[in-house]
Amino acid sequence: MNDRTEVVPPTAFTPNGRHRHRKPKQLGTGARRALVLAMAVPVASAALAGPSAFAANGNTTATTPDTAPDANEGLDPTDQAIAANLDIRVNDERLGSNVSGVVLDAESDGTVWDHNADTALMPASNTKLATATAALTVLGPNHQFKTKVVYGDGTLTLVGGGDRTLTSADLGEMAKDAVAGLKAAGLTSVKVAVDDSLFPEPTLARGWNDGYYPDSVAPVRALVVDGHAVSDTSIDAGQVFAKQLAADGITVDGEVTRRTAAITDVPVACHKSAKLSDIVRHLIKVSDNNIAETLLRMTALRAGQPATFEGGTAVVRDVLSQRYGVSLENFEMYDGSGLSRDTRISARTLAEILDLLTEKRYEHLLGSIREGLPVAGVAGGTLGPEWGRFDDENSKCAVGKVYGKTGTLTGAIALSGLTQGKDGQWKVFSFVENGSTAKNSAIRDAMDGLAATVNGCWA
């Protein structure tokens, strides 16, 4: 890991059901508000990743429901109103009976409200919050992924470096450099190969099935171009590269093959991706499954673990618990995207991850997650009107006021984020439901209403 590990005290819970968080705060109220008030303006991005629809298995990892008969004792009037309203609205029949939720006060880290907050449920794409946190921590926000072209034995080899944002235009620039080198050497023909050996052969994660391929997620390889949804993204990228060489006057001999580049191969061209912080903003805003899975592997490699689901999720656990002191009670994570139907994460854990974004000491490292959070009712993210979010009579008052990460699988919908309450204090919330039989649109409307309740605009 390239950042030093901090010693963090464990989470402690007070008798009335509220808890003192894992770490002391370092900022005053004014500074904390200034940090989060400039929440990100949505950035231009590619087409949104649509919600996945797979058969629900109905399994959950449940703990004993939280019991706190005097949970509202000691709260200020604003927080008491939030808690009282949530106590009623969490029982909305659209949400079903298997719901986990929590609201934290970002300034004090006190629990404003919880409902089975430590019950671990299937979080869907809220899992990406954990993946992105680990990637930024281990790799660093300025990290760039490299794709290279090398030459040896009459072959140009395109070497994948885990850049899931590589475009055909990027390959075109590398092709021009390669052609210039070939012509300078008096060569007019060449073989083309791809080297994607940075990652092992793709496998299904626990909780996946092959019906996910390739639309919901592609087999995870170290080389891909234009986000193509194909089974072999590496060979596909090599074919795009070969066509660009041919367009520039080079004869490509035979089909594109696989080859592990030799140490004696001569470097010909190199492309660097955008900074990881930019990639994470896009990942969070549009909930890109493929980027999440690639980042999980690159994070594992940097931490000295195998580039596998198991290696990556082990690093995520270590980062969350050892670096940040996030509670991982009943935490089970099996992929980076949240497509796994076996993953279980509690609302409290998700809220604690988001609470890191309100800390000045982590702003440089993790700020791109905060900046990437979709904004309620703002187009271009998964909370936009194109997804029917924050558009009913109860939640439309929160348009522009809630910043949240969505999650949707059949049988699981989640919404976790940040909003500034009527008292001017920032609240961190997480709501997860599993097993509701209502339509997804109805469940989302109910969840948006819970977020509007935390904001206080739906009083």
CSV table of N, CA, C and O in Angstrom, one decimal, residues 12 25 30 39 65 79 97 170 183 189 207 248 257 265 296 300 304 315 342 344 351 379 383 416 435:
chain,number,residue,atom,x,y,z
A,12,ALA,N,-17.2,2.3,19.1
A,12,ALA,CA,-17.8,2.0,20.4
A,12,ALA,C,-19.2,2.5,20.4
A,12,ALA,O,-19.5,3.6,19.9
A,25,LYS,N,-13.2,13.9,15.1
A,25,LYS,CA,-13.3,14.9,14.1
A,25,LYS,C,-12.2,15.9,14.3
A,25,LYS,O,-11.8,16.2,15.4
A,30,GLY,N,-17.9,25.3,10.7
A,30,GLY,CA,-17.8,26.1,9.5
A,30,GLY,C,-16.9,25.5,8.5
A,30,GLY,O,-17.2,25.5,7.3
A,39,MET,N,-20.5,20.6,-3.4
A,39,MET,CA,-20.6,19.3,-3.9
A,39,MET,C,-20.6,19.3,-5.4
A,39,MET,O,-20.9,20.3,-6.0
A,65,PRO,N,-32.2,-7.5,15.1
A,65,PRO,CA,-32.6,-6.1,14.8
A,65,PRO,C,-32.2,-5.2,16.0
A,65,PRO,O,-32.2,-5.6,17.1
A,79,ASP,N,-33.1,16.8,14.4
A,79,ASP,CA,-32.8,15.3,14.3
A,79,ASP,C,-33.9,14.5,14.8
A,79,ASP,O,-34.2,13.4,14.3
A,97,SER,N,-40.4,-5.7,3.9
A,97,SER,CA,-40.2,-5.9,5.3
A,97,SER,C,-38.7,-6.1,5.6
A,97,SER,O,-38.3,-6.1,6.8
A,170,ASP,N,-7.2,6.6,-28.9
A,170,ASP,CA,-5.9,6.4,-28.2
A,170,ASP,C,-5.1,5.4,-29.0
A,170,ASP,O,-3.9,5.5,-29.1
A,183,LYS,N,8.3,2.2,-40.5
A,183,LYS,CA,8.8,2.8,-41.8
A,183,LYS,C,10.2,3.3,-41.7
A,183,LYS,O,11.0,3.2,-42.7
A,189,SER,N,5.4,-4.6,-43.3
A,189,SER,CA,4.5,-5.6,-42.9
A,189,SER,C,4.9,-6.0,-41.5
A,189,SER,O,6.0,-6.0,-41.1
A,207,GLY,N,-21.5,-15.6,-6.9
A,207,GLY,CA,-22.8,-14.8,-7.0
A,207,GLY,C,-23.0,-14.3,-8.4
A,207,GLY,O,-24.0,-13.6,-8.6
A,248,ASP,N,-2.8,3.0,-42.2
A,248,ASP,CA,-1.7,3.9,-42.3
A,248,ASP,C,-0.6,3.2,-43.2
A,248,ASP,O,0.6,3.7,-43.2
A,257,THR,N,-3.2,-12.5,-32.6
A,257,THR,CA,-3.0,-13.6,-31.7
A,257,THR,C,-2.6,-13.1,-30.3
A,257,THR,O,-2.5,-11.9,-30.1
A,265,ASP,N,11.8,-7.1,-26.1
A,265,ASP,CA,11.0,-6.4,-27.1
A,265,ASP,C,11.3,-4.9,-27.0
A,265,ASP,O,11.5,-4.4,-25.9
A,296,LEU,N,-10.7,-3.1,-9.2
A,296,LEU,CA,-10.5,-4.1,-8.1
A,296,LEU,C,-9.2,-4.9,-8.4
A,296,LEU,O,-8.4,-5.1,-7.4
A,300,ALA,N,-5.6,-4.8,-6.3
A,300,ALA,CA,-5.0,-6.0,-5.8
A,300,ALA,C,-3.5,-6.1,-6.1
A,300,ALA,O,-2.6,-6.4,-5.3
A,304,GLY,N,0.1,-6.1,-3.9
A,304,GLY,CA,0.9,-7.3,-3.8
A,304,GLY,C,0.0,-8.6,-3.7
A,304,GLY,O,0.5,-9.7,-3.4
A,315,VAL,N,-8.0,-6.9,-0.3
A,315,VAL,CA,-7.4,-5.6,-0.1
A,315,VAL,C,-8.5,-4.6,0.3
A,315,VAL,O,-8.2,-3.7,1.2
A,342,ASP,N,-24.3,-12.6,-3.8
A,342,ASP,CA,-23.8,-13.1,-2.5
A,342,ASP,C,-23.2,-12.1,-1.6
A,342,ASP,O,-22.9,-12.3,-0.4
A,344,ARG,N,-22.8,-9.1,0.9
A,344,ARG,CA,-23.7,-8.5,2.0
A,344,ARG,C,-22.9,-7.4,2.7
A,344,ARG,O,-21.8,-7.7,3.2
A,351,ALA,N,-22.6,3.8,5.3
A,351,ALA,CA,-22.6,5.2,5.8
A,351,ALA,C,-21.2,5.6,6.3
A,351,ALA,O,-20.8,6.7,6.1
A,379,ALA,N,-29.7,15.6,-14.4
A,379,ALA,CA,-29.4,14.7,-15.5
A,379,ALA,C,-27.9,14.4,-15.6
A,379,ALA,O,-27.1,15.2,-15.2
A,383,LEU,N,-29.1,9.4,-10.5
A,383,LEU,CA,-30.2,10.0,-9.8
A,383,LEU,C,-31.0,11.0,-10.6
A,383,LEU,O,-31.7,11.8,-10.1
A,416,SER,N,-27.4,5.4,-0.8
A,416,SER,CA,-26.6,5.9,0.2
A,416,SER,C,-26.0,7.2,-0.2
A,416,SER,O,-25.5,7.4,-1.3
A,435,GLY,N,-35.8,-7.8,-1.3
A,435,GLY,CA,-36.9,-8.7,-1.4
A,435,GLY,C,-38.3,-8.1,-1.6
A,435,GLY,O,-39.3,-8.8,-1.6
